[in-house]
Amino acid sequence: MSGPELAVSGKQSKVQTRSRPSSVVTTKHLDKSLQRQQETCSSVVIPKRAGAVGEEDMEEIHGIVIVGGGICGLATARALHGKGISSLVLEKYETLRIDGVAIGIHTNGWRALEQLGIAAELRDTATLITEYHNVWQKDNKSTHIPVRKELRCVKRKDLVEALAKNLPAGTIRFGCGIEAIVADSADGHCTVLSTADSNTIKAKVLIGCDGANSVVARYLGLGNPSYLPRLVTLGLTSYPNGHPFGPQFLRFAGDDFAIGRLPVSENLVHFFVSRPSPSTAGFHDEGAAQEYVLEKLPEFPAEIAEMVRRCEPGRESLKTLTRVWYRPPWQMLLGRFQRGAVTVAGDAMHVMGPFVGQGGSAALEDAVVLARALSRAVPPGWGGTGDAAGTSGDHDKRRISVALGRYVGERRARLVMLSLESFLIGTWVTTKSLVKRLVCVAILALLGSHSRRNANYDCGRL
């Protein structure tokens, strides 16, 4: 979740004049349809304005640019493609990001995946979870609660590849990190992105899906998110002959640690282990953080300790988060999520702690709502090559700005409630103040059954 800080330049970058082909990457895990994404992206090349001295005559421009090729960025590109709108996804890594291990998806997330056309194939990979089993070790107490709506745990690799599959060739540009963003003062209709390798790209519409440390969010003035002093180790454990845990989500609260265990399939289990950080400064080294979290392994119940030991190290199966990032609910209520034709989605917009299990599902909702809003402002085929991306007047700019404003308005109310509940539970878990804990419990009681309604939310048709 954490990453290098990317400063947004306050000065206008000089527009580079050469069109840059993206690097071609070969990945064993991707089928041919995904490998085609790693070819050179198509771009619009238009003449530069007259009077430029000592410069070439061409520059690169796109209709819709999405920064970040994670779950939200790919879901947004897929949703736009479903509406006949082209986009370019800029991903700073050289391949699809499949670390992150696994993700729990509730009913609301599955509804979004249905709109994106990949729910059926993902359901085939994931067991339906039917029961919560809550255990409090200190009190020697446990409860069994039925899962009333759909809940499945999906490997991040499966989800990311399903989202990327069948996108038009050239939609994703790998190895393209963004270092600075400025408004284009030349015509006022574009945003100029400066890449890590000193190239520039112009975008008529810019969507930031670049995670908690979002360069696009900082361009909007959102600032950096906060973080909880908590460390989380995520893992996948394989059972070739089948695991014995059934379709049950175990939530185990021990002394100074918490454990979760969810089945992915009959042969694969996802787990997480959470522990308070020993200091507010936290860890900067993932290996040291993981070692600290798993110091508690001897105190785990035997079957859980054995499950953790069986996990094979590797970026697809074991990861430790050294920061649990979140945006507080007041920032969700008052924050600026749009500036003209620039907006954010996913963690760049609403990163939250894992306490309500809705971060990924909310990002999928964002993609559907955003694509639906844009489709009402631009015609099919807009956003890709030719005149559709190369020209844009004041009227088009106003239509797009209004559409993005409607997207932000529709999402804000939903996200304020999600972030509020996550913030309250996170504060209750991490604070040592009895007064704060009582306040959190009181507000959560006032919210009542709202958390159950969170999982039953319907973002609507694409």
Short mmCIF file of C-alpha atoms in Angstrom, two decimals:
data_model
loop_
_atom_site.label_atom_id
_atom_site.label_comp_id
_atom_site.label_asym_id
_atom_site.label_seq_id
_atom_site.Cartn_x
_atom_site.Cartn_y
_atom_site.Cartn_z
CA MET A 1 0.00 0.00 0.00
CA SER A 2 2.84 2.33 0.63
CA GLY A 3 5.12 3.60 -2.09
CA PRO A 4 7.51 6.34 -3.03
CA GLU A 5 6.22 9.88 -2.72
CA LEU A 6 5.59 11.49 -6.11
CA ALA A 7 5.71 15.27 -6.01
CA VAL A 8 3.43 17.24 -8.29
CA SER A 9 5.38 19.95 -10.04
CA GLY A 10 4.06 23.47 -9.72
CA LYS A 11 5.78 24.60 -12.92
CA GLN A 12 4.61 23.93 -16.43
CA SER A 13 6.63 21.16 -18.03
CA LYS A 14 8.01 21.74 -21.47
CA VAL A 15 6.11 19.53 -23.90
CA GLN A 16 8.33 16.85 -25.34
CA THR A 17 8.09 16.45 -29.07
CA ARG A 18 8.77 12.79 -29.68
CA SER A 19 6.17 10.07 -29.47
CA ARG A 20 7.46 7.29 -27.21
CA PRO A 21 6.73 3.63 -27.93
CA SER A 22 6.22 1.65 -24.76
CA SER A 23 8.54 -1.18 -23.81
CA VAL A 24 7.53 -4.69 -24.84
CA VAL A 25 7.42 -7.09 -21.90
CA THR A 26 7.07 -10.87 -21.94
CA THR A 27 5.20 -12.38 -18.99
CA LYS A 28 4.77 -16.08 -18.40
CA HIS A 29 1.55 -15.59 -16.49
CA LEU A 30 -0.32 -13.76 -19.24
CA ASP A 31 -2.06 -15.29 -22.22
CA LYS A 32 -1.64 -13.89 -25.71
CA SER A 33 -4.54 -11.47 -25.35
CA LEU A 34 -2.83 -9.89 -22.33
CA GLN A 35 0.59 -9.85 -23.95
CA ARG A 36 -0.87 -7.71 -26.74
CA GLN A 37 -1.48 -5.02 -24.10
CA GLN A 38 2.27 -4.66 -23.76
CA GLU A 39 2.71 -3.44 -27.32
CA THR A 40 3.03 0.21 -28.28
CA CYS A 41 -0.10 2.18 -27.46
CA SER A 42 -1.82 4.04 -30.26
CA SER A 43 -1.76 7.79 -29.84
CA VAL A 44 -2.91 10.82 -31.66
CA VAL A 45 -0.09 12.81 -33.24
CA ILE A 46 -0.97 16.41 -34.06
CA PRO A 47 1.07 19.33 -35.37
CA LYS A 48 2.51 21.65 -32.76
CA ARG A 49 1.47 25.28 -32.84
CA ALA A 50 3.29 27.54 -35.25
CA GLY A 51 6.24 29.48 -34.00
CA ALA A 52 7.96 26.77 -32.02
CA VAL A 53 11.65 27.09 -32.77
CA GLY A 54 14.10 24.20 -32.56
CA GLU A 55 11.35 21.67 -31.87
CA GLU A 56 9.95 18.82 -33.92
CA ASP A 57 6.45 19.14 -35.35
CA MET A 58 4.63 16.40 -33.45
CA GLU A 59 3.31 15.70 -29.94
CA GLU A 60 1.36 12.87 -28.31
CA ILE A 61 -2.22 13.39 -27.15
CA HIS A 62 -4.99 11.10 -25.88
CA GLY A 63 -8.66 11.52 -25.11
CA ILE A 64 -8.87 9.62 -21.80
CA VAL A 65 -5.78 8.70 -19.77
CA ILE A 66 -6.02 6.48 -16.68
CA VAL A 67 -3.03 6.61 -14.35
CA GLY A 68 -2.58 3.25 -12.62
CA GLY A 69 -3.11 -0.28 -13.94
CA GLY A 70 -4.34 -1.93 -10.75
CA ILE A 71 -7.85 -3.21 -10.05
CA CYS A 72 -9.59 0.16 -10.35
CA GLY A 73 -7.63 1.39 -13.38
CA LEU A 74 -8.26 -1.80 -15.34
CA ALA A 75 -11.91 -1.93 -14.25
CA THR A 76 -12.38 1.66 -15.43
CA ALA A 77 -10.76 0.92 -18.80
CA ARG A 78 -12.96 -2.16 -19.19
CA ALA A 79 -16.11 -0.24 -18.23
CA LEU A 80 -15.29 2.53 -20.73
CA HIS A 81 -14.60 -0.08 -23.40
CA GLY A 82 -18.01 -1.59 -22.66
CA LYS A 83 -19.53 1.82 -23.49
CA GLY A 84 -17.52 2.07 -26.71
CA ILE A 85 -15.07 4.62 -25.29
CA SER A 86 -11.30 4.19 -25.68
CA SER A 87 -8.72 4.94 -23.02
CA LEU A 88 -5.01 4.64 -22.32
CA VAL A 89 -3.87 3.08 -19.02
CA LEU A 90 -0.42 4.13 -17.78
CA GLU A 91 1.12 1.55 -15.43
CA LYS A 92 4.47 2.29 -13.81
CA TYR A 93 5.42 -1.38 -13.42
CA GLU A 94 6.62 -3.52 -16.32
CA THR A 95 3.86 -6.13 -15.94
CA LEU A 96 0.39 -6.44 -14.46
CA ARG A 97 0.48 -6.01 -10.68
CA ILE A 98 -0.52 -9.35 -9.21
CA ASP A 99 0.86 -8.84 -5.72
CA GLY A 100 -1.67 -8.16 -2.99
CA VAL A 101 -2.49 -11.88 -2.66
CA ALA A 102 -6.32 -11.95 -2.53
CA ILE A 103 -9.41 -9.82 -2.12
CA GLY A 104 -12.79 -10.46 -0.49
CA ILE A 105 -15.68 -9.36 -2.69
CA HIS A 106 -19.19 -8.81 -1.30
CA THR A 107 -22.51 -8.72 -3.15
CA ASN A 108 -22.06 -5.09 -4.19
CA GLY A 109 -18.70 -5.93 -5.79
CA TRP A 110 -20.17 -8.92 -7.64
CA ARG A 111 -22.91 -6.70 -9.02
CA ALA A 112 -20.24 -4.38 -10.41
CA LEU A 113 -18.34 -7.36 -11.87
CA GLU A 114 -21.53 -8.51 -13.58
CA GLN A 115 -21.71 -5.13 -15.31
CA LEU A 116 -18.07 -5.57 -16.35
CA GLY A 117 -18.86 -8.99 -17.81
CA ILE A 118 -16.45 -11.11 -15.76
CA ALA A 119 -18.48 -12.22 -12.72
CA ALA A 120 -19.26 -15.70 -14.04
CA GLU A 121 -15.66 -16.69 -14.79
CA LEU A 122 -14.45 -15.39 -11.41
CA ARG A 123 -17.21 -17.17 -9.51
CA ASP A 124 -15.90 -20.42 -10.99
CA THR A 125 -12.58 -19.79 -9.20
CA ALA A 126 -13.96 -18.80 -5.79
CA THR A 127 -15.88 -20.67 -3.07
CA LEU A 128 -19.12 -19.16 -1.75
CA ILE A 129 -18.52 -18.27 1.91
CA THR A 130 -21.59 -19.05 4.03
CA GLU A 131 -20.57 -18.36 7.65
CA TYR A 132 -18.60 -15.97 9.86
CA HIS A 133 -16.86 -17.71 12.77
CA ASN A 134 -15.76 -15.11 15.34
CA VAL A 135 -13.41 -16.16 18.15
CA TRP A 136 -12.17 -14.10 21.12
CA GLN A 137 -9.24 -15.99 22.61
CA LYS A 138 -8.99 -13.98 25.84
CA ASP A 139 -12.67 -14.42 26.73
CA ASN A 140 -12.84 -18.00 25.44
CA LYS A 141 -15.89 -16.98 23.43
CA SER A 142 -17.03 -17.66 19.87
CA THR A 143 -20.02 -17.00 17.63
CA HIS A 144 -21.28 -18.38 14.32
CA ILE A 145 -23.15 -15.94 12.06
CA PRO A 146 -24.53 -16.80 8.61
CA VAL A 147 -23.41 -14.71 5.65
CA ARG A 148 -26.69 -13.35 4.32
CA LYS A 149 -25.38 -12.11 0.97
CA GLU A 150 -22.76 -13.25 -1.52
CA LEU A 151 -19.17 -13.23 -0.27
CA ARG A 152 -16.26 -14.85 -2.08
CA CYS A 153 -12.50 -14.46 -1.86
CA VAL A 154 -10.70 -14.08 -5.20
CA LYS A 155 -6.99 -14.25 -5.97
CA ARG A 156 -5.82 -10.80 -7.00
CA LYS A 157 -3.99 -12.37 -9.96
CA ASP A 158 -7.23 -13.90 -11.26
CA LEU A 159 -9.14 -10.63 -10.87
CA VAL A 160 -6.48 -8.44 -12.51
CA GLU A 161 -6.02 -10.78 -15.47
CA ALA A 162 -9.78 -11.10 -15.99
CA LEU A 163 -10.11 -7.29 -16.03
CA ALA A 164 -7.22 -6.86 -18.50
CA LYS A 165 -8.25 -9.69 -20.80
CA ASN A 166 -9.94 -8.66 -24.05
CA LEU A 167 -9.11 -4.98 -23.71
CA PRO A 168 -8.08 -3.61 -27.12
CA ALA A 169 -4.39 -4.02 -27.93
CA GLY A 170 -2.40 -1.04 -26.76
CA THR A 171 -4.81 0.00 -24.01
CA ILE A 172 -2.17 -0.59 -21.30
CA ARG A 173 1.24 1.05 -21.44
CA PHE A 174 3.67 -0.59 -19.02
CA GLY A 175 6.77 0.97 -17.47
CA CYS A 176 5.22 4.44 -17.60
CA GLY A 177 5.35 6.22 -14.24
CA ILE A 178 4.02 9.77 -13.84
CA GLU A 179 6.13 12.27 -11.94
CA ALA A 180 4.34 15.58 -12.50
CA ILE A 181 1.02 16.96 -13.71
CA VAL A 182 0.20 20.49 -14.87
CA ALA A 183 -2.62 22.18 -16.73
CA ASP A 184 -1.81 23.00 -20.34
CA SER A 185 -1.88 26.79 -20.59
CA ALA A 186 -1.59 26.65 -24.40
CA ASP A 187 -5.20 25.69 -25.12
CA GLY A 188 -6.73 25.04 -21.70
CA HIS A 189 -8.31 21.78 -22.87
CA CYS A 190 -5.61 19.33 -21.78
CA THR A 191 -3.67 18.17 -18.77
CA VAL A 192 0.04 17.56 -19.31
CA LEU A 193 1.66 14.52 -17.69
CA SER A 194 5.44 14.27 -17.32
CA THR A 195 6.72 10.70 -17.21
CA ALA A 196 9.65 9.28 -15.28
CA ASP A 197 11.69 8.99 -18.48
CA SER A 198 11.23 12.66 -19.38
CA ASN A 199 8.43 12.29 -21.91
CA THR A 200 5.09 14.07 -21.81
CA ILE A 201 1.56 13.00 -22.61
CA LYS A 202 -1.47 15.25 -23.03
CA ALA A 203 -4.88 14.08 -21.81
CA LYS A 204 -8.31 15.55 -22.52
CA VAL A 205 -9.65 13.57 -19.54
CA LEU A 206 -7.42 12.35 -16.71
CA ILE A 207 -8.50 9.69 -14.21
CA GLY A 208 -6.25 8.87 -11.25
CA CYS A 209 -6.42 5.22 -10.20
CA ASP A 210 -2.88 5.28 -8.84
CA GLY A 211 -3.44 4.16 -5.26
CA ALA A 212 -2.99 5.69 -1.83
CA ASN A 213 0.06 7.75 -2.81
CA SER A 214 -1.66 9.18 -5.87
CA VAL A 215 0.06 11.86 -7.93
CA VAL A 216 -3.32 12.75 -9.45
CA ALA A 217 -4.90 13.17 -6.00
CA ARG A 218 -2.13 15.59 -5.05
CA TYR A 219 -2.72 17.53 -8.25
CA LEU A 220 -6.33 17.91 -7.08
CA GLY A 221 -5.09 19.13 -3.69
CA LEU A 222 -6.22 16.12 -1.67
CA GLY A 223 -2.89 15.72 0.08
CA ASN A 224 -1.50 12.55 1.61
CA PRO A 225 -3.75 10.03 3.37
CA SER A 226 -3.22 9.10 7.02
CA TYR A 227 -2.12 5.69 8.24
CA LEU A 228 -2.83 3.46 11.21
CA PRO A 229 0.05 2.08 13.31
CA ARG A 230 -0.80 -1.44 12.22
CA LEU A 231 1.12 -4.15 10.33
CA VAL A 232 -0.68 -6.76 8.23
CA THR A 233 0.74 -9.94 6.70
CA LEU A 234 -1.34 -11.45 3.88
CA GLY A 235 -0.87 -14.96 2.58
CA LEU A 236 -2.15 -17.83 0.46
CA THR A 237 -1.76 -21.46 1.53
CA SER A 238 -2.29 -24.38 -0.82
CA TYR A 239 -3.80 -27.72 0.21
CA PRO A 240 -3.40 -30.11 -2.78
CA ASN A 241 -5.73 -32.68 -1.19
CA GLY A 242 -8.26 -30.11 0.00
CA HIS A 243 -8.40 -27.98 3.15
CA PRO A 244 -10.57 -28.91 6.16
CA PHE A 245 -12.01 -25.45 6.92
CA GLY A 246 -15.19 -25.46 4.86
CA PRO A 247 -16.92 -22.31 3.50
CA GLN A 248 -16.20 -20.34 6.66
CA PHE A 249 -14.64 -16.91 7.29
CA LEU A 250 -12.72 -17.19 10.57
CA ARG A 251 -12.05 -13.96 12.49
CA PHE A 252 -9.80 -14.69 15.47
CA ALA A 253 -8.92 -12.03 18.08
CA GLY A 254 -5.91 -12.95 20.19
CA ASP A 255 -3.75 -11.08 22.67
CA ASP A 256 -2.05 -8.31 20.66
CA PHE A 257 -2.87 -9.89 17.29
CA ALA A 258 -5.79 -10.70 14.99
CA ILE A 259 -6.16 -13.39 12.34
CA GLY A 260 -8.52 -13.86 9.43
CA ARG A 261 -8.93 -16.96 7.27
CA LEU A 262 -11.06 -17.25 4.12
CA PRO A 263 -11.31 -20.09 1.62
CA VAL A 264 -10.55 -19.16 -1.97
CA SER A 265 -11.31 -22.63 -3.32
CA GLU A 266 -11.33 -26.22 -2.07
CA ASN A 267 -7.54 -26.27 -2.33
CA LEU A 268 -6.55 -22.70 -1.49
CA VAL A 269 -6.95 -20.55 1.63
CA HIS A 270 -6.30 -16.83 2.11
CA PHE A 271 -5.20 -15.57 5.53
CA PHE A 272 -4.16 -12.32 7.16
CA VAL A 273 -2.39 -11.63 10.43
CA SER A 274 -2.55 -8.15 11.94
CA ARG A 275 -0.52 -6.72 14.79
CA PRO A 276 0.02 -3.22 16.24
CA SER A 277 3.22 -1.55 15.08
CA PRO A 278 5.78 -1.23 17.90
CA SER A 279 6.13 2.51 17.21
CA THR A 280 4.35 5.27 15.33
CA ALA A 281 7.32 5.38 12.94
CA GLY A 282 6.51 1.82 11.89
CA PHE A 283 8.67 -0.30 9.59
CA HIS A 284 10.18 0.66 6.26
CA ASP A 285 11.46 -2.85 5.51
CA GLU A 286 8.79 -5.39 4.59
CA GLY A 287 10.90 -8.36 5.68
CA ALA A 288 11.48 -6.95 9.17
CA ALA A 289 7.79 -6.10 9.49
CA GLN A 290 6.79 -9.62 8.48
CA GLU A 291 9.19 -11.13 10.98
CA TYR A 292 7.73 -8.94 13.73
CA VAL A 293 4.13 -9.86 12.87
CA LEU A 294 4.86 -13.59 12.82
CA GLU A 295 6.69 -13.52 16.17
CA LYS A 296 3.26 -14.37 17.59
CA LEU A 297 3.07 -17.62 15.64
CA PRO A 298 3.66 -19.84 18.75
CA GLU A 299 0.55 -18.29 20.31
CA PHE A 300 -1.69 -19.15 17.35
CA PRO A 301 -4.02 -22.15 17.51
CA ALA A 302 -2.24 -25.19 16.07
CA GLU A 303 -4.21 -25.40 12.78
CA ILE A 304 -3.67 -21.68 12.10
CA ALA A 305 0.04 -21.82 12.88
CA GLU A 306 0.39 -24.82 10.57
CA MET A 307 -1.49 -22.94 7.81
CA VAL A 308 0.86 -19.95 8.06
CA ARG A 309 3.97 -22.16 8.04
CA ARG A 310 2.76 -23.92 4.87
CA CYS A 311 2.52 -20.66 2.94
CA GLU A 312 5.20 -20.50 0.26
CA PRO A 313 7.04 -17.14 0.08
CA GLY A 314 6.59 -15.14 -3.10
CA ARG A 315 4.92 -11.94 -4.22
CA GLU A 316 1.80 -13.81 -5.31
CA SER A 317 1.37 -15.71 -2.03
CA LEU A 318 2.88 -13.66 0.81
CA LYS A 319 2.97 -9.91 1.41
CA THR A 320 3.29 -7.65 4.46
CA LEU A 321 1.80 -4.17 4.57
CA THR A 322 3.94 -1.74 6.57
CA ARG A 323 1.24 0.96 6.43
CA VAL A 324 -2.56 0.75 6.63
CA TRP A 325 -3.56 3.89 4.72
CA TYR A 326 -6.91 5.64 4.99
CA ARG A 327 -8.67 8.89 4.23
CA PRO A 328 -10.74 10.05 7.23
CA PRO A 329 -14.49 10.55 6.72
CA TRP A 330 -14.27 14.36 6.94
CA GLN A 331 -11.87 14.34 3.98
CA MET A 332 -14.33 12.19 2.06
CA LEU A 333 -17.07 14.68 2.91
CA LEU A 334 -15.14 17.87 2.08
CA GLY A 335 -12.30 16.77 -0.23
CA ARG A 336 -11.96 17.97 -3.81
CA PHE A 337 -12.22 14.96 -6.10
CA GLN A 338 -12.52 16.82 -9.39
CA ARG A 339 -10.82 19.67 -11.19
CA GLY A 340 -12.32 20.25 -14.61
CA ALA A 341 -11.69 17.07 -16.61
CA VAL A 342 -9.51 15.47 -13.92
CA THR A 343 -10.81 13.10 -11.24
CA VAL A 344 -9.81 10.10 -9.11
CA ALA A 345 -11.20 6.66 -8.31
CA GLY A 346 -10.33 3.63 -6.17
CA ASP A 347 -7.73 4.02 -3.43
CA ALA A 348 -6.62 7.34 -4.91
CA MET A 349 -10.04 8.64 -3.94
CA HIS A 350 -11.09 6.65 -0.87
CA VAL A 351 -8.32 4.43 0.50
CA MET A 352 -9.63 2.88 3.71
CA GLY A 353 -8.60 0.36 6.31
CA PRO A 354 -9.60 -3.31 5.88
CA PHE A 355 -12.14 -3.23 8.69
CA VAL A 356 -15.31 -3.33 6.55
CA GLY A 357 -13.78 -5.26 3.65
CA GLN A 358 -15.12 -2.86 1.04
CA GLY A 359 -12.08 -1.14 -0.50
CA GLY A 360 -11.88 -3.37 -3.58
CA SER A 361 -15.63 -3.65 -4.11
CA ALA A 362 -16.01 0.14 -3.83
CA ALA A 363 -13.31 0.58 -6.49
CA LEU A 364 -15.26 -1.69 -8.86
CA GLU A 365 -18.35 0.42 -8.20
CA ASP A 366 -16.34 3.56 -9.04
CA ALA A 367 -15.45 2.14 -12.43
CA VAL A 368 -19.06 1.42 -13.37
CA VAL A 369 -20.40 4.78 -12.16
CA LEU A 370 -17.57 6.75 -13.80
CA ALA A 371 -17.91 5.06 -17.19
CA ARG A 372 -21.68 5.51 -17.11
CA ALA A 373 -21.31 9.22 -16.36
CA LEU A 374 -18.73 9.80 -19.10
CA SER A 375 -20.78 7.87 -21.67
CA ARG A 376 -23.52 10.48 -21.28
CA ALA A 377 -21.08 13.27 -22.11
CA VAL A 378 -19.09 11.86 -25.03
CA PRO A 379 -20.11 9.81 -28.09
CA PRO A 380 -19.07 6.17 -28.67
CA GLY A 381 -15.57 5.97 -30.11
CA TRP A 382 -14.43 9.09 -28.29
CA GLY A 383 -11.19 8.99 -26.35
CA GLY A 384 -8.99 7.03 -28.71
CA THR A 385 -7.45 8.03 -31.99
CA GLY A 386 -8.28 10.54 -34.69
CA ASP A 387 -10.28 13.73 -34.32
CA ALA A 388 -12.26 12.38 -31.38
CA ALA A 389 -9.21 12.65 -29.17
CA GLY A 390 -7.35 15.31 -31.07
CA THR A 391 -9.93 18.06 -30.81
CA SER A 392 -12.06 19.34 -27.97
CA GLY A 393 -13.87 22.63 -27.62
CA ASP A 394 -15.22 24.56 -24.67
CA HIS A 395 -18.61 22.89 -25.05
CA ASP A 396 -17.08 19.38 -24.86
CA LYS A 397 -14.98 20.41 -21.88
CA ARG A 398 -18.04 21.70 -20.01
CA ARG A 399 -20.01 18.51 -20.76
CA ILE A 400 -17.18 16.34 -19.48
CA SER A 401 -16.72 18.48 -16.38
CA VAL A 402 -20.43 18.22 -15.56
CA ALA A 403 -20.35 14.45 -16.08
CA LEU A 404 -17.39 14.03 -13.74
CA GLY A 405 -19.12 16.27 -11.19
CA ARG A 406 -22.13 13.97 -11.27
CA TYR A 407 -19.87 10.95 -10.78
CA VAL A 408 -18.23 12.58 -7.73
CA GLY A 409 -21.60 13.59 -6.31
CA GLU A 410 -23.03 10.09 -6.68
CA ARG A 411 -20.00 8.46 -5.09
CA ARG A 412 -19.42 10.92 -2.23
CA ALA A 413 -22.44 9.99 -0.10
CA ARG A 414 -21.68 6.28 -0.47
CA LEU A 415 -18.00 6.67 0.34
CA VAL A 416 -18.52 8.94 3.35
CA MET A 417 -20.51 6.17 5.07
CA LEU A 418 -18.01 3.45 4.15
CA SER A 419 -15.06 5.51 5.36
CA LEU A 420 -16.90 6.51 8.55
CA GLU A 421 -17.59 2.91 9.53
CA SER A 422 -14.07 1.79 8.66
CA PHE A 423 -12.59 4.75 10.57
CA LEU A 424 -14.66 4.03 13.69
CA ILE A 425 -13.77 0.33 13.76
CA GLY A 426 -10.10 1.12 13.07
CA THR A 427 -10.01 3.68 15.88
CA TRP A 428 -11.72 1.25 18.25
CA VAL A 429 -9.16 -1.44 17.41
CA THR A 430 -6.06 0.74 17.70
CA THR A 431 -6.77 3.32 20.43
CA LYS A 432 -5.92 2.84 24.09
CA SER A 433 -8.32 5.58 25.19
CA LEU A 434 -11.44 4.25 26.87
CA VAL A 435 -13.31 7.45 26.00
CA LYS A 436 -12.53 7.09 22.29
CA ARG A 437 -13.57 3.46 22.34
CA LEU A 438 -16.90 4.33 23.96
CA VAL A 439 -17.54 7.09 21.41
CA CYS A 440 -16.79 4.68 18.56
CA VAL A 441 -19.15 2.06 19.98
CA ALA A 442 -21.90 4.66 20.43
CA ILE A 443 -21.66 5.94 16.85
CA LEU A 444 -21.51 2.41 15.44
CA ALA A 445 -24.64 1.59 17.43
CA LEU A 446 -26.37 4.62 15.90
CA LEU A 447 -25.40 3.38 12.43
CA GLY A 448 -27.15 0.12 13.31
CA SER A 449 -27.53 -2.27 10.41
CA HIS A 450 -26.00 0.13 7.89
CA SER A 451 -22.94 -2.12 7.54
CA ARG A 452 -25.14 -4.92 6.23
CA ARG A 453 -26.66 -2.49 3.74
CA ASN A 454 -23.14 -1.59 2.57
CA ALA A 455 -22.71 -5.09 1.17
CA ASN A 456 -26.13 -5.00 -0.50
CA TYR A 457 -25.49 -1.75 -2.38
CA ASP A 458 -26.20 -1.70 -6.11
CA CYS A 459 -24.17 0.73 -8.22
CA GLY A 460 -26.60 0.28 -11.13
CA ARG A 461 -26.23 -0.70 -14.75
CA LEU A 462 -23.24 0.28 -16.82
#
